[in-house]
């Protein structure tokens, strides 16, 4: 095989070696890497994009925090991971629909309304209510908005609408726009939950015990059976969730992705078992788990609890470190892994700050190109064989990895791998920048080197855009 490859692919490989029993080592020729560079220049911002997922209609539900207060910075990781994942899937040709599920029914919202009314009446909230100062501020706004006579139901509804309005604003300011804000109430108003229950009953998948109606989820992969209707006649979260997922399918989405907090991992077999019991294809649902981010300031952990009111909001985090650091730091680790968010590092202008390091690489290239008086269109015709330095070859090889990396990141729901890649590409660029001059007298060599950094600029910009991070031209 090695001999045949040496003869038939001599233009592609400089050498092919037998490396022990069962292995071959391939060494690409410089011309192969040069063709990669030409491909980047020709593709421009489409480089790294593909049609691998064309035809896939994906409903991506993420964030979906209870509408009982502002988004806190610990849960902001869902925002960044979800939106970056949507960008990645779309880059590979999928039709992606961003959706926020509003849990606007149930005990949490009632407790929130009770807490808001208590603050409105200058009382302490119930012990298991919402204690944060933000509830006091909301009560002040509510009094100014609707006057002095308020019922608990009015407080609940005013508070709910106010929280959703601020959620939309906070998310929009960090660059995340949802296509649908789906209300849980809709499921009950349209009778969707009752339809699901009728389907399950017709299949003999439910039974009555202890005054409640249960689903035989243990027959479909769950550890035990689960309650659908409680003894007081109210539906459980599982019942509502099943109706919600059935609704998504009925809207034509052939692939469902939910992003949940990592503490909900035990809920996955429950939902999939319920979908299977209802006759749905549970394989159409994929759940990506995301750990909360833990903030550190001056080496000390910052407390995070919505219920107690001791937390940093996503809005406050954006104001402190900026949108770019927010979004990049949130995707720096695999989403199911623990993440420490160092506020001091995120604000620093140093090579230790990864987002600063990557953006500075892009700005460096912009500065060189601004000092050049040529035309970018001419660079595609440059003599790329002049790129022989080890530092130039390192950049070329890194650029070649980008399309496969984007495809894998989309397939594996792993936007963190784009962040890793960008750090490596920035390091290669900084190494090339230090080792070689770009605006040299030799016109052919200058054009070859400028072609390489122009392609690098494009890939840095594309990769940052996938993560929702800007690519500044000066710093």
Coordinates of C-alpha atoms in Angstrom, one line a residue:
X1 CA 0.0 0.0 0.0
X2 CA 2.8 2.4 0.9
X3 CA 4.5 1.7 -2.4
X4 CA 1.3 2.3 -4.4
X5 CA 0.7 5.6 -2.6
X6 CA 4.2 6.8 -3.2
X7 CA 3.6 6.3 -6.9
X8 CA 0.0 7.4 -7.3
X9 CA -0.1 10.2 -4.8
X10 CA 3.4 11.7 -5.1
X11 CA 2.0 15.2 -5.4
X12 CA 0.0 14.9 -2.2
X13 CA 2.6 13.3 0.1
X14 CA 6.3 14.0 0.5
X15 CA 6.7 10.5 1.9
X16 CA 4.7 7.5 3.1
X17 CA 6.3 5.2 5.7
X18 CA 5.5 1.8 7.1
X19 CA 5.5 2.4 10.8
X20 CA 5.3 -1.0 12.5
X21 CA 2.8 -3.8 11.8
X22 CA -0.5 -2.4 10.6
X23 CA 0.4 1.3 10.5
X24 CA 1.3 3.9 7.8
X25 CA 2.5 7.4 8.4
X26 CA 1.7 10.1 5.8
X27 CA 3.5 13.3 5.3
X28 CA 1.7 15.9 3.3
X29 CA 3.5 18.0 0.7
X30 CA 3.7 21.8 1.2
X31 CA 1.6 22.2 -1.9
X32 CA -1.3 20.5 -0.1
X33 CA -1.3 23.0 2.6
X34 CA -1.0 25.8 0.1
X35 CA -4.2 24.6 -1.6
X36 CA -5.9 24.8 1.7
X37 CA -4.9 28.4 2.0
X38 CA -6.3 29.2 -1.4
X39 CA -9.5 27.5 -0.5
X40 CA -9.9 29.7 2.6
X41 CA -9.3 32.8 0.5
X42 CA -11.9 31.8 -2.1
X43 CA -14.5 30.6 0.4
X44 CA -14.1 33.7 2.6
X45 CA -16.7 33.6 5.5
X46 CA -18.2 30.3 4.2
X47 CA -15.0 28.5 5.0
X48 CA -15.9 26.0 7.8
X49 CA -19.5 25.9 6.7
X50 CA -21.1 22.9 5.1
X51 CA -24.3 21.2 4.0
X52 CA -23.8 18.2 6.3
X53 CA -27.0 18.9 8.2
X54 CA -29.1 20.3 5.4
X55 CA -32.7 19.1 5.7
X56 CA -32.5 18.8 9.5
X57 CA -35.2 20.9 11.2
X58 CA -33.9 21.4 14.8
X59 CA -35.8 22.8 17.7
X60 CA -33.3 24.0 20.2
X61 CA -34.7 24.8 23.7
X62 CA -32.4 26.5 26.1
X63 CA -32.2 28.8 29.1
X64 CA -35.9 28.4 30.1
X65 CA -35.3 29.7 33.6
X66 CA -38.3 30.1 35.8
X67 CA -39.8 33.6 35.2
X68 CA -39.4 34.5 38.9
X69 CA -36.5 36.9 38.8
X70 CA -33.5 38.1 36.7
X71 CA -31.1 35.7 35.0
X72 CA -28.2 35.1 37.3
X73 CA -24.6 34.8 36.1
X74 CA -24.3 31.1 37.2
X75 CA -27.1 30.1 34.8
X76 CA -25.8 32.5 32.1
X77 CA -23.7 29.6 30.8
X78 CA -26.9 28.1 29.3
X79 CA -27.3 31.3 27.3
X80 CA -23.8 31.2 25.7
X81 CA -23.7 27.4 25.2
X82 CA -27.2 27.3 23.6
X83 CA -26.7 30.2 21.2
X84 CA -23.2 29.0 20.2
X85 CA -24.6 25.6 19.5
X86 CA -27.4 27.1 17.4
X87 CA -24.8 28.9 15.4
X88 CA -22.8 25.8 14.9
X89 CA -25.7 23.7 13.8
X90 CA -26.8 26.4 11.4
X91 CA -23.3 26.6 10.0
X92 CA -23.6 23.0 8.9
X93 CA -26.8 23.6 7.0
X94 CA -29.5 22.8 9.7
X95 CA -32.6 24.9 10.1
X96 CA -32.4 25.9 13.8
X97 CA -35.3 27.3 15.9
X98 CA -34.3 28.9 19.2
X99 CA -37.0 28.4 21.8
X100 CA -37.6 29.5 25.4
X101 CA -40.1 27.5 27.5
X102 CA -41.8 29.6 30.1
X103 CA -42.9 27.7 33.2
X104 CA -45.8 30.2 33.8
X105 CA -47.8 27.8 36.0
X106 CA -47.3 26.0 39.2
X107 CA -46.0 26.4 42.7
X108 CA -42.9 28.5 42.0
X109 CA -44.8 31.2 40.2
X110 CA -47.4 31.2 43.0
X111 CA -44.7 31.6 45.6
X112 CA -43.1 34.4 43.6
X113 CA -46.5 36.2 43.4
X114 CA -46.9 35.8 47.1
X115 CA -43.4 37.1 47.8
X116 CA -44.0 40.1 45.5
X117 CA -47.3 41.0 47.2
X118 CA -45.6 40.7 50.6
X119 CA -43.0 43.3 49.6
X120 CA -45.7 45.5 48.1
X121 CA -47.4 45.5 51.5
X122 CA -44.1 46.1 53.3
X123 CA -44.2 42.6 54.8
X124 CA -41.5 39.9 54.8
X125 CA -41.9 37.2 52.2
X126 CA -42.8 33.7 53.3
X127 CA -39.8 31.7 54.6
X128 CA -39.8 29.5 51.5
X129 CA -40.5 32.5 49.2
X130 CA -38.2 34.8 47.2
X131 CA -36.1 37.0 49.5
X132 CA -34.0 39.0 47.1
X133 CA -33.8 42.8 47.0
X134 CA -34.9 42.6 43.4
X135 CA -38.4 41.7 44.7
X136 CA -38.4 45.0 46.7
X137 CA -37.5 47.0 43.6
X138 CA -40.2 45.2 41.6
X139 CA -42.8 46.0 44.2
X140 CA -41.9 49.7 44.0
X141 CA -42.3 49.6 40.2
X142 CA -45.6 47.7 40.5
X143 CA -47.0 50.3 42.9
X144 CA -46.1 53.1 40.5
X145 CA -47.6 51.1 37.6
X146 CA -50.9 49.8 39.0
X147 CA -51.6 51.7 42.2
X148 CA -52.3 50.8 45.8
X149 CA -54.9 48.0 45.6
X150 CA -53.4 44.7 44.4
X151 CA -54.4 41.1 44.8
X152 CA -52.0 38.2 44.9
X153 CA -53.2 37.2 41.4
X154 CA -52.5 40.7 40.1
X155 CA -49.1 40.7 41.7
X156 CA -48.2 37.3 40.2
X157 CA -49.3 38.3 36.7
X158 CA -47.7 41.8 36.8
X159 CA -44.5 40.2 38.2
X160 CA -44.5 37.5 35.6
X161 CA -44.8 40.0 32.7
X162 CA -42.2 42.3 34.2
X163 CA -39.7 39.4 34.6
X164 CA -40.2 38.2 31.0
X165 CA -39.8 41.7 29.6
X166 CA -36.4 42.0 31.4
X167 CA -35.4 38.5 30.3
X168 CA -36.0 39.5 26.7
X169 CA -34.0 42.7 27.2
X170 CA -31.1 40.9 29.0
X171 CA -30.8 38.2 26.4
X172 CA -31.1 40.7 23.5
X173 CA -28.2 42.7 24.9
X174 CA -25.9 39.7 25.0
X175 CA -26.9 38.9 21.4
X176 CA -29.4 36.1 21.9
X177 CA -32.9 36.3 20.2
X178 CA -35.4 33.5 20.6
X179 CA -37.7 32.6 17.7
X180 CA -40.4 31.4 20.1
X181 CA -41.3 32.1 23.8
X182 CA -43.6 29.1 24.5
X183 CA -46.0 29.5 27.4
X184 CA -46.8 26.4 29.5
X185 CA -50.3 27.7 30.0
X186 CA -50.9 27.2 26.3
X187 CA -50.7 23.4 26.8
X188 CA -53.7 23.6 29.2
X189 CA -55.7 26.2 27.3
X190 CA -55.6 24.1 24.1
X191 CA -56.2 20.8 25.9
X192 CA -52.8 19.4 24.9
X193 CA -52.2 17.8 28.3
X194 CA -55.6 16.1 28.3
X195 CA -54.9 14.8 24.8
X196 CA -51.6 13.2 25.9
X197 CA -53.3 11.7 28.9
X198 CA -56.0 10.2 26.7
X199 CA -53.3 8.7 24.4
X200 CA -51.5 7.2 27.3
X201 CA -54.7 5.7 28.8
X202 CA -55.7 4.2 25.4
X203 CA -52.3 2.4 25.3
X204 CA -52.8 1.1 28.9
X205 CA -49.7 3.0 30.0
X206 CA -51.3 4.5 33.1
X207 CA -52.8 3.2 36.4
X208 CA -54.4 4.6 39.5
X209 CA -52.8 4.3 42.9
X210 CA -52.9 6.3 46.2
X211 CA -55.4 8.7 44.7
X212 CA -53.1 9.7 41.8
X213 CA -52.7 8.7 38.2
X214 CA -49.3 7.1 37.3
X215 CA -47.4 6.4 34.1
X216 CA -45.7 3.0 33.7
X217 CA -42.3 4.6 32.8
X218 CA -40.5 1.6 34.4
X219 CA -41.7 -0.3 31.3
X220 CA -39.9 2.2 29.1
X221 CA -36.4 2.5 30.6
X222 CA -37.1 4.6 33.7
X223 CA -36.1 3.4 37.2
X224 CA -39.7 3.6 38.5
X225 CA -43.2 4.7 37.6
X226 CA -44.0 8.4 37.8
X227 CA -47.1 10.4 38.7
X228 CA -48.9 12.3 36.0
X229 CA -51.9 13.6 37.9
X230 CA -51.5 14.3 41.6
X231 CA -54.2 13.5 44.2
X232 CA -55.3 17.1 44.1
X233 CA -56.1 16.8 40.4
X234 CA -53.2 18.9 39.1
X235 CA -50.9 17.7 36.5
X236 CA -47.2 17.1 37.2
X237 CA -44.3 18.7 35.5
X238 CA -43.7 15.4 33.6
X239 CA -47.2 15.4 32.2
X240 CA -46.9 19.0 31.0
X241 CA -43.4 18.3 29.6
X242 CA -44.6 15.4 27.6
X243 CA -47.4 17.5 26.1
X244 CA -44.8 20.2 25.3
X245 CA -42.5 17.8 23.5
X246 CA -45.4 16.4 21.6
X247 CA -46.3 19.9 20.5
X248 CA -42.7 20.5 19.2
X249 CA -43.0 17.4 17.1
X250 CA -46.4 18.4 15.8
X251 CA -44.9 21.7 14.6
X252 CA -42.7 19.9 12.2
X253 CA -39.3 19.8 14.0
X254 CA -37.7 16.4 13.3
X255 CA -34.9 16.8 15.8
X256 CA -35.3 18.2 19.4
X257 CA -32.4 19.4 21.5
X258 CA -33.0 20.5 25.1
X259 CA -30.3 22.1 27.2
X260 CA -30.8 21.4 30.9
X261 CA -28.9 22.0 34.1
X262 CA -26.6 19.1 34.9
X263 CA -28.6 18.4 38.1
X264 CA -31.5 17.3 35.9
X265 CA -29.6 14.3 34.4
X266 CA -32.0 11.8 36.2
X267 CA -34.9 13.4 34.4
X268 CA -33.7 12.3 30.9
X269 CA -34.9 8.6 31.1
X270 CA -38.1 9.9 32.6
X271 CA -39.0 12.1 29.7
X272 CA -37.7 9.6 27.1
X273 CA -39.7 6.8 28.7
X274 CA -42.8 9.0 28.7
X275 CA -42.3 9.9 25.0
X276 CA -41.9 6.2 24.2
X277 CA -45.0 5.3 26.2
X278 CA -47.0 7.9 24.1
X279 CA -45.8 6.3 20.9
X280 CA -43.3 9.0 20.0
X281 CA -39.7 8.4 18.8
X282 CA -37.7 9.3 21.9
X283 CA -34.5 9.1 19.8
X284 CA -35.5 12.4 18.2
X285 CA -34.8 14.1 21.6
X286 CA -31.2 14.8 22.6
X287 CA -30.5 16.4 26.0
X288 CA -27.3 18.4 26.5
X289 CA -26.4 19.0 30.1
X290 CA -24.7 22.2 31.3
X291 CA -23.2 22.8 34.7
X292 CA -23.7 26.1 36.4
X293 CA -20.7 28.5 36.2
X294 CA -19.1 29.4 39.6
X295 CA -17.9 33.0 39.7
X296 CA -14.7 34.0 41.5
X297 CA -13.6 37.5 42.4
X298 CA -10.3 38.1 44.2
X299 CA -9.9 34.4 44.6
X300 CA -13.2 34.2 46.5
X301 CA -16.3 32.3 45.4
X302 CA -19.3 34.6 44.7
X303 CA -22.6 33.3 46.2
X304 CA -25.4 32.3 43.7
X305 CA -29.0 31.7 44.9
X306 CA -32.0 33.2 43.2
X307 CA -34.3 32.2 46.1
X308 CA -32.2 33.9 48.8
X309 CA -31.4 36.8 46.5
X310 CA -27.7 36.5 46.9
X311 CA -26.4 36.5 43.3
X312 CA -24.8 38.4 40.5
X313 CA -27.2 38.9 37.6
X314 CA -26.2 38.3 34.0
X315 CA -26.7 42.0 33.4
X316 CA -24.2 42.9 36.1
X317 CA -21.7 40.4 34.8
X318 CA -22.0 41.9 31.3
X319 CA -21.4 45.4 32.7
X320 CA -18.4 44.2 34.6
X321 CA -16.5 42.1 32.0
X322 CA -18.3 42.8 28.7
X323 CA -20.4 40.6 26.4
X324 CA -17.4 39.1 24.7
X325 CA -15.7 37.8 27.9
X326 CA -19.1 36.6 29.1
X327 CA -19.8 34.5 26.1
X328 CA -16.3 33.2 25.6
X329 CA -15.6 32.2 29.2
X330 CA -18.9 30.4 29.4
X331 CA -17.9 28.0 26.6
X332 CA -14.3 27.5 27.6
X333 CA -15.0 24.0 29.1
X334 CA -17.2 21.1 28.0
X335 CA -20.7 22.1 29.0
X336 CA -21.2 19.1 31.4
X337 CA -17.9 19.9 33.2
X338 CA -17.6 22.3 36.2
X339 CA -16.6 25.8 35.2
X340 CA -14.8 28.4 37.3
X341 CA -15.4 31.9 35.9
X342 CA -12.5 34.1 37.0
X343 CA -13.8 37.7 36.9
X344 CA -10.4 39.3 37.4
X345 CA -8.9 37.2 34.5
X346 CA -11.9 38.0 32.2
X347 CA -11.2 41.8 32.7
X348 CA -7.5 41.6 32.2
X349 CA -5.7 42.7 29.1
X350 CA -3.0 40.0 29.0
X351 CA -2.1 36.9 27.2
X352 CA -3.5 34.9 30.0
X353 CA -7.0 36.1 29.1
X354 CA -8.0 33.8 26.2
X355 CA -10.6 36.1 24.6
X356 CA -8.2 39.0 24.8
X357 CA -5.4 36.8 23.3
X358 CA -7.6 35.7 20.4
X359 CA -9.0 39.2 19.7
X360 CA -5.5 40.7 19.8
X361 CA -4.4 38.2 17.1
X362 CA -7.2 39.4 14.9
X363 CA -6.4 43.1 15.6
X364 CA -2.7 42.5 14.9
X365 CA -3.6 41.2 11.4
X366 CA -5.9 44.2 10.8
X367 CA -3.1 46.6 11.7
X368 CA -0.8 45.0 9.2
X369 CA -3.4 44.9 6.4
X370 CA -4.3 48.6 7.1
X371 CA -0.6 49.5 6.5
X372 CA -0.6 47.6 3.2
X373 CA -1.7 49.4 0.1
X374 CA -2.6 46.4 -2.0
X375 CA -5.8 44.6 -3.0
X376 CA -7.1 41.6 -1.2
X377 CA -8.4 40.0 -4.4
X378 CA -4.8 39.7 -5.7
X379 CA -3.7 37.6 -2.8
X380 CA -5.5 34.5 -4.1
X381 CA -3.0 34.5 -7.0
X382 CA 0.0 34.8 -4.7
X383 CA 2.9 32.4 -5.1
X384 CA 2.2 30.3 -2.0
X385 CA 5.2 28.0 -2.5
X386 CA 7.2 30.7 -0.8
X387 CA 5.6 29.9 2.5
X388 CA 8.1 27.5 3.9
X389 CA 8.9 28.7 7.4
X390 CA 7.9 26.3 10.2
X391 CA 5.7 29.0 11.8
X392 CA 3.9 29.6 8.5
X393 CA 3.3 25.8 8.0
X394 CA 1.9 25.6 11.6
X395 CA -0.7 28.2 10.7
X396 CA -1.5 26.5 7.5
X397 CA -2.0 23.2 9.1
X398 CA -4.2 24.7 11.8
X399 CA -6.4 26.4 9.1
X400 CA -6.9 23.1 7.4
X401 CA -8.5 21.7 10.6
X402 CA -11.3 24.2 10.8
X403 CA -14.0 22.6 8.6
X404 CA -13.7 19.2 10.2
X405 CA -13.6 20.8 13.6
X406 CA -16.8 22.8 13.0
X407 CA -18.6 19.7 11.7
X408 CA -17.5 17.6 14.7
X409 CA -18.4 20.4 17.2
X410 CA -22.0 20.5 15.7
X411 CA -22.3 16.7 15.7
X412 CA -21.1 16.4 19.3
X413 CA -22.9 19.5 20.6
X414 CA -19.5 20.8 21.7
X415 CA -19.0 24.5 21.1
X416 CA -16.1 24.5 23.6
X417 CA -13.9 22.8 20.9
X418 CA -14.2 26.0 18.8
X419 CA -12.9 28.0 21.7
X420 CA -10.0 25.6 22.1
X421 CA -9.2 25.8 18.4
X422 CA -9.2 29.6 18.3
X423 CA -6.7 29.7 21.2
X424 CA -4.4 27.4 19.3
X425 CA -4.8 29.4 16.0
X426 CA -4.1 32.6 17.8
X427 CA -1.0 31.1 19.3
X428 CA 0.2 30.0 15.9
X429 CA -0.5 33.5 14.5
X430 CA 1.4 35.2 17.3
X431 CA 4.3 32.8 16.7
X432 CA 4.3 33.6 12.9
X433 CA 4.0 37.4 13.7
X434 CA 7.1 37.2 15.9
X435 CA 9.2 35.1 13.6
X436 CA 8.5 36.8 10.2
X437 CA 8.1 40.3 8.8
X438 CA 5.1 40.7 6.5
X439 CA 5.5 44.0 4.7
X440 CA 8.9 43.1 3.2
X441 CA 10.5 44.5 0.0
X442 CA 10.2 41.2 -1.9
X443 CA 6.7 41.6 -3.5
X444 CA 6.1 37.9 -4.0
X445 CA 7.0 36.9 -0.5
X446 CA 5.0 39.8 0.9
X447 CA 1.9 38.7 -0.9
X448 CA 2.3 35.1 0.2
X449 CA 2.6 36.1 3.8
X450 CA -0.2 38.6 3.6
X451 CA -2.4 35.9 2.0
X452 CA -1.7 33.6 5.0
X453 CA -2.6 36.2 7.6
X454 CA -5.7 37.3 5.6
X455 CA -7.0 33.7 5.7
X456 CA -6.2 33.5 9.4
X457 CA -8.1 36.8 10.0
X458 CA -11.1 35.3 8.2
X459 CA -11.1 32.0 10.2
X460 CA -10.6 33.9 13.5
X461 CA -13.6 36.1 12.7
X462 CA -15.7 33.2 11.6
X463 CA -14.9 31.2 14.7
X464 CA -15.5 34.1 17.1
X465 CA -18.9 34.7 15.3
X466 CA -19.9 31.1 16.0
X467 CA -19.4 31.8 19.7
X468 CA -21.2 35.2 19.5
X469 CA -17.9 37.1 20.2
X470 CA -16.8 40.2 18.3
X471 CA -13.6 40.4 16.2
X472 CA -12.2 44.0 16.9
X473 CA -10.0 45.6 14.3
X474 CA -8.0 47.6 16.9
X475 CA -7.3 47.1 20.6

